[in-house]
C-alpha cells in the first residue's frame, strides 16, 4: 500500500478542487473536499470560502474526529461535521467530495432518488443515490441524515443542497461525483424518451461485487 505524505495528500485535494471547478460540478467556492490521514484519526479538509484555483497546501486544514483543528491556520469548511461523521461511520472511506452539480441538484430539490440505470453506477456507487432528509448546512443533523441515507453506498443526495460522493481515494471520490451528475442527466433524458429501465437489486449487487473483486490491475 502506498502511503502519501501530508503535503502530497493536500496537493491532491487541491488538484481535485480544480477539477471540480473545471468540470462545473461546483461554482465559485462552494463544495468541499477531504481525505483521511493514513494510520491516524485525522483528516485533511479544504478551508472555508477560498477559491480552489488559488489554494496552496498550507491552506488545507487538518482536523481530528472530535472536530478540532490539529494543523493549519485557516478556518475549515463549514461542512466538516459531515465529513468527520462519514469517516467515523465508514472505515472503508478514504475521501469525501461534496458538490453542487446541476442535474444532481435537481434531484436533490425534487427530493427524488437517482436509481442505478447504468452499469457503472451499480459498480462504483453500489445502488441508488438516495436523498437524505433536509437539515441546515453545517449542522450535526445534516451529517446524521447524510450518513444514514448513504449507508454502504458511495453517494448520497442532500435534500435541497447537493451531492456527497465518497471513495477509497480522492480520485475515486471525484469519479463518483462525476458519475452521479452523469447518472442524473442520463436518467432525466431517458425518462423524457419514455421509460427509464432500472437495474434490479440482484443485477446491481452482482455488478458491485464483480467490480470490487475483479476491476482494474490489482493482483488476484
CSV table of C-alpha atoms in Angstrom, one decimal:
chain,number,residue,atom,x,y,z
A,1,UNK,CA,0.0,0.0,0.0
A,2,UNK,CA,1.3,3.4,-1.0
A,3,UNK,CA,1.4,5.9,1.9
A,4,UNK,CA,1.4,9.5,0.7
A,5,UNK,CA,2.9,12.4,2.7
A,6,UNK,CA,0.8,15.1,4.2
A,7,UNK,CA,1.9,17.5,1.5
A,8,UNK,CA,1.1,15.1,-1.2
A,9,UNK,CA,-2.4,14.5,0.1
A,10,UNK,CA,-3.0,18.2,0.5
A,11,UNK,CA,-1.8,18.8,-3.1
A,12,UNK,CA,-4.1,16.0,-4.3
A,13,UNK,CA,-7.0,17.7,-2.6
A,14,UNK,CA,-6.2,21.0,-4.4
A,15,UNK,CA,-5.9,19.2,-7.7
A,16,UNK,CA,-9.4,17.6,-7.2
A,17,UNK,CA,-10.8,21.0,-6.3
A,18,UNK,CA,-9.5,22.5,-9.5
A,19,UNK,CA,-11.0,19.5,-11.4
A,20,UNK,CA,-14.4,20.1,-9.7
A,21,UNK,CA,-14.4,23.7,-10.9
A,22,UNK,CA,-13.3,22.8,-14.4
A,23,UNK,CA,-15.9,20.1,-14.7
A,24,UNK,CA,-18.6,22.6,-13.5
A,25,UNK,CA,-19.5,20.4,-10.5
A,26,UNK,CA,-19.1,23.4,-8.2
A,27,UNK,CA,-19.3,27.2,-8.7
A,28,UNK,CA,-17.0,29.7,-7.0
A,29,UNK,CA,-16.0,28.5,-3.6
A,30,UNK,CA,-18.9,26.1,-3.0
A,31,UNK,CA,-18.4,22.4,-2.2
A,32,UNK,CA,-15.7,20.9,-0.1
A,33,UNK,CA,-13.1,18.0,-0.2
A,34,UNK,CA,-11.4,15.9,2.4
A,35,UNK,CA,-9.3,12.8,2.7
A,36,UNK,CA,-8.4,10.6,5.6
A,37,UNK,CA,-4.8,10.7,7.0
A,38,UNK,CA,-3.5,7.1,6.8
A,39,UNK,CA,-2.9,5.5,10.2
A,40,UNK,CA,-4.3,8.5,12.1
A,41,UNK,CA,-7.8,9.5,13.3
A,42,UNK,CA,-7.3,12.8,11.4
A,43,UNK,CA,-8.4,14.1,8.0
A,44,UNK,CA,-7.4,16.9,5.7
A,45,UNK,CA,-10.2,19.3,4.5
A,46,UNK,CA,-10.5,22.3,2.3
A,47,UNK,CA,-10.8,25.7,4.0
A,48,UNK,CA,-14.0,27.8,4.1
A,49,UNK,CA,-14.7,30.2,1.3
A,50,UNK,CA,-11.4,30.1,-0.6
A,51,UNK,CA,-11.1,29.8,-4.4
A,52,UNK,CA,-9.9,26.3,-5.4
A,53,UNK,CA,-7.5,27.5,-8.2
A,54,UNK,CA,-5.7,29.8,-5.6
A,55,UNK,CA,-5.3,27.2,-2.8
A,56,UNK,CA,-1.8,26.2,-1.5
A,57,UNK,CA,-1.0,23.2,0.6
A,58,UNK,CA,-0.7,25.4,3.6
A,59,UNK,CA,-4.4,26.4,3.2
A,60,UNK,CA,-5.6,22.8,3.8
A,61,UNK,CA,-6.7,22.2,7.3
A,62,UNK,CA,-6.1,19.0,9.3
A,63,UNK,CA,-8.8,18.0,11.8
A,64,UNK,CA,-9.4,15.2,14.2
A,65,UNK,CA,-12.7,13.2,14.7
A,66,UNK,CA,-13.6,15.4,17.7
A,67,UNK,CA,-13.9,18.4,15.3
A,68,UNK,CA,-10.7,20.1,16.5
A,69,UNK,CA,-8.1,21.7,14.2
A,70,UNK,CA,-4.8,20.0,14.7
A,71,UNK,CA,-2.9,21.7,11.9
A,72,UNK,CA,-3.4,24.8,9.8
A,73,UNK,CA,-4.3,28.5,10.3
A,74,UNK,CA,-7.4,28.6,8.1
A,75,UNK,CA,-11.0,28.1,9.1
A,76,UNK,CA,-12.1,24.7,7.9
A,77,UNK,CA,-15.0,24.1,5.6
A,78,UNK,CA,-18.4,24.7,7.3
A,79,UNK,CA,-19.3,21.1,6.4
A,80,UNK,CA,-16.5,19.5,8.4
A,81,UNK,CA,-19.0,17.7,10.7
A,82,UNK,CA,-20.5,15.9,7.7
A,83,UNK,CA,-17.0,14.7,6.6
A,84,UNK,CA,-16.0,13.6,10.1
A,85,UNK,CA,-19.2,11.7,10.7
A,86,UNK,CA,-18.8,9.8,7.4
A,87,UNK,CA,-15.2,8.8,8.3
A,88,UNK,CA,-16.4,7.7,11.8
A,89,UNK,CA,-19.2,5.5,10.3
A,90,UNK,CA,-17.3,4.1,7.3
A,91,UNK,CA,-13.8,2.8,7.8
A,92,UNK,CA,-13.7,1.9,4.1
A,93,UNK,CA,-14.0,5.6,3.0
A,94,UNK,CA,-10.7,7.4,2.3
A,95,UNK,CA,-12.0,10.6,0.8
A,96,UNK,CA,-15.2,12.7,0.6
A,97,UNK,CA,-16.2,15.1,-2.2
A,98,UNK,CA,-19.2,17.4,-1.8
A,99,UNK,CA,-20.5,19.1,-4.9
A,100,UNK,CA,-23.4,21.2,-6.1
A,101,UNK,CA,-23.7,19.9,-9.7
A,102,UNK,CA,-26.8,21.0,-11.7
A,103,UNK,CA,-28.5,17.8,-12.7
A,104,UNK,CA,-28.0,16.0,-9.4
A,105,UNK,CA,-29.1,19.1,-7.5
A,106,UNK,CA,-32.4,18.9,-9.5
A,107,UNK,CA,-33.0,15.5,-7.9
A,108,UNK,CA,-32.0,16.9,-4.5
A,109,UNK,CA,-34.5,19.7,-4.9
A,110,UNK,CA,-37.2,17.3,-6.1
A,111,UNK,CA,-36.1,15.0,-3.2
A,112,UNK,CA,-36.2,12.1,-5.6
A,113,UNK,CA,-33.5,9.4,-5.6
A,114,UNK,CA,-31.5,8.6,-8.7
A,115,UNK,CA,-31.8,4.8,-9.5
A,116,UNK,CA,-29.0,2.7,-10.9
A,117,UNK,CA,-29.8,2.9,-14.6
A,118,UNK,CA,-26.2,2.5,-15.8
A,119,UNK,CA,-23.8,-0.4,-15.1
A,120,UNK,CA,-21.0,1.8,-14.0
A,121,UNK,CA,-23.3,3.4,-11.4
A,122,UNK,CA,-24.1,-0.1,-10.0
A,123,UNK,CA,-20.4,-0.9,-10.0
A,124,UNK,CA,-19.0,2.3,-8.5
A,125,UNK,CA,-21.9,3.6,-6.4
A,126,UNK,CA,-23.3,0.3,-5.3
A,127,UNK,CA,-27.0,1.1,-5.7
A,128,UNK,CA,-29.4,4.1,-6.0
A,129,UNK,CA,-28.3,7.5,-4.9
A,130,UNK,CA,-30.8,8.1,-2.0
A,131,UNK,CA,-31.9,11.5,-0.7
A,132,UNK,CA,-31.0,12.4,2.9
A,133,UNK,CA,-33.6,14.4,4.9
A,134,UNK,CA,-33.2,18.1,4.9
A,135,UNK,CA,-31.2,19.8,7.7
A,136,UNK,CA,-29.4,23.1,7.8
A,137,UNK,CA,-25.9,23.2,6.2
A,138,UNK,CA,-23.1,22.5,8.6
A,139,UNK,CA,-25.3,21.0,11.2
A,140,UNK,CA,-24.9,17.7,13.1
A,141,UNK,CA,-28.4,16.8,11.9
A,142,UNK,CA,-27.3,17.1,8.3
A,143,UNK,CA,-24.4,14.8,9.0
A,144,UNK,CA,-26.6,12.3,10.7
A,145,UNK,CA,-29.2,12.3,7.9
A,146,UNK,CA,-26.4,12.1,5.3
A,147,UNK,CA,-24.7,9.1,6.9
A,148,UNK,CA,-28.0,7.3,7.4
A,149,UNK,CA,-29.0,7.7,3.8
A,150,UNK,CA,-25.6,6.9,2.5
A,151,UNK,CA,-25.5,3.5,4.2
A,152,UNK,CA,-22.9,1.4,2.5
A,153,UNK,CA,-23.1,3.1,-0.9
A,154,UNK,CA,-20.7,5.7,-2.3
A,155,UNK,CA,-23.0,8.6,-3.0
A,156,UNK,CA,-26.0,10.4,-1.4
A,157,UNK,CA,-28.1,13.5,-2.2
A,158,UNK,CA,-28.6,16.1,0.5
A,159,UNK,CA,-32.2,17.5,0.2
A,160,UNK,CA,-32.2,21.0,-1.4
A,161,UNK,CA,-28.5,21.1,-1.1
A,162,UNK,CA,-26.2,18.9,-3.2
A,163,UNK,CA,-24.2,15.7,-3.6
A,164,UNK,CA,-21.8,13.8,-1.3
A,165,UNK,CA,-19.5,11.3,-3.1
A,166,UNK,CA,-17.1,9.0,-1.2
A,167,UNK,CA,-14.4,6.6,-2.3
A,168,UNK,CA,-11.4,4.7,-1.2
A,169,UNK,CA,-9.2,7.5,-2.6
A,170,UNK,CA,-9.6,11.1,-3.7
A,171,UNK,CA,-9.6,10.0,-7.3
A,172,UNK,CA,-12.3,7.5,-6.7
A,173,UNK,CA,-14.5,10.0,-4.8
A,174,UNK,CA,-14.1,12.5,-7.6
A,175,UNK,CA,-15.0,9.9,-10.2
A,176,UNK,CA,-18.2,9.1,-8.2
A,177,UNK,CA,-19.1,12.8,-8.1
A,178,UNK,CA,-18.7,13.0,-11.9
A,179,UNK,CA,-20.7,9.8,-12.3
A,180,UNK,CA,-23.6,11.0,-10.1
A,181,UNK,CA,-24.0,14.0,-12.4
A,182,UNK,CA,-23.9,11.8,-15.5
A,183,UNK,CA,-26.4,9.4,-14.0
A,184,UNK,CA,-28.8,12.2,-13.1
A,185,UNK,CA,-28.6,13.6,-16.7
A,186,UNK,CA,-29.0,10.2,-18.4
A,187,UNK,CA,-32.0,9.3,-16.2
A,188,UNK,CA,-33.8,12.5,-16.9
A,189,UNK,CA,-33.1,12.1,-20.7
A,190,UNK,CA,-34.3,8.5,-20.6
A,191,UNK,CA,-37.5,9.5,-18.9
A,192,UNK,CA,-38.1,12.2,-21.5
A,193,UNK,CA,-37.8,9.5,-24.2
A,194,UNK,CA,-40.3,7.2,-22.5
A,195,UNK,CA,-39.4,4.5,-20.0
A,196,UNK,CA,-36.1,4.5,-18.0
A,197,UNK,CA,-35.3,0.9,-17.3
A,198,UNK,CA,-33.6,0.4,-13.9
A,199,UNK,CA,-31.2,-2.3,-12.9
A,200,UNK,CA,-32.8,-4.6,-10.3
A,201,UNK,CA,-31.3,-5.3,-6.9
A,202,UNK,CA,-29.7,-8.6,-7.9
A,203,UNK,CA,-28.1,-7.1,-11.0
A,204,UNK,CA,-26.8,-4.2,-9.0
A,205,UNK,CA,-25.3,-6.4,-6.3
A,206,UNK,CA,-23.6,-8.7,-8.8
A,207,UNK,CA,-22.1,-5.7,-10.7
A,208,UNK,CA,-20.9,-4.2,-7.5
A,209,UNK,CA,-19.3,-7.4,-6.2
A,210,UNK,CA,-17.6,-8.1,-9.6
A,211,UNK,CA,-16.2,-4.6,-9.7
A,212,UNK,CA,-14.7,-4.8,-6.2
A,213,UNK,CA,-13.2,-8.2,-6.9
A,214,UNK,CA,-12.0,-8.0,-10.5
A,215,UNK,CA,-11.9,-4.5,-11.9
A,216,UNK,CA,-8.6,-2.8,-12.5
A,217,UNK,CA,-5.0,-4.0,-12.4
A,218,UNK,CA,-4.8,-5.2,-8.8
A,219,UNK,CA,-3.2,-8.6,-8.2
A,220,UNK,CA,-5.6,-11.5,-7.5
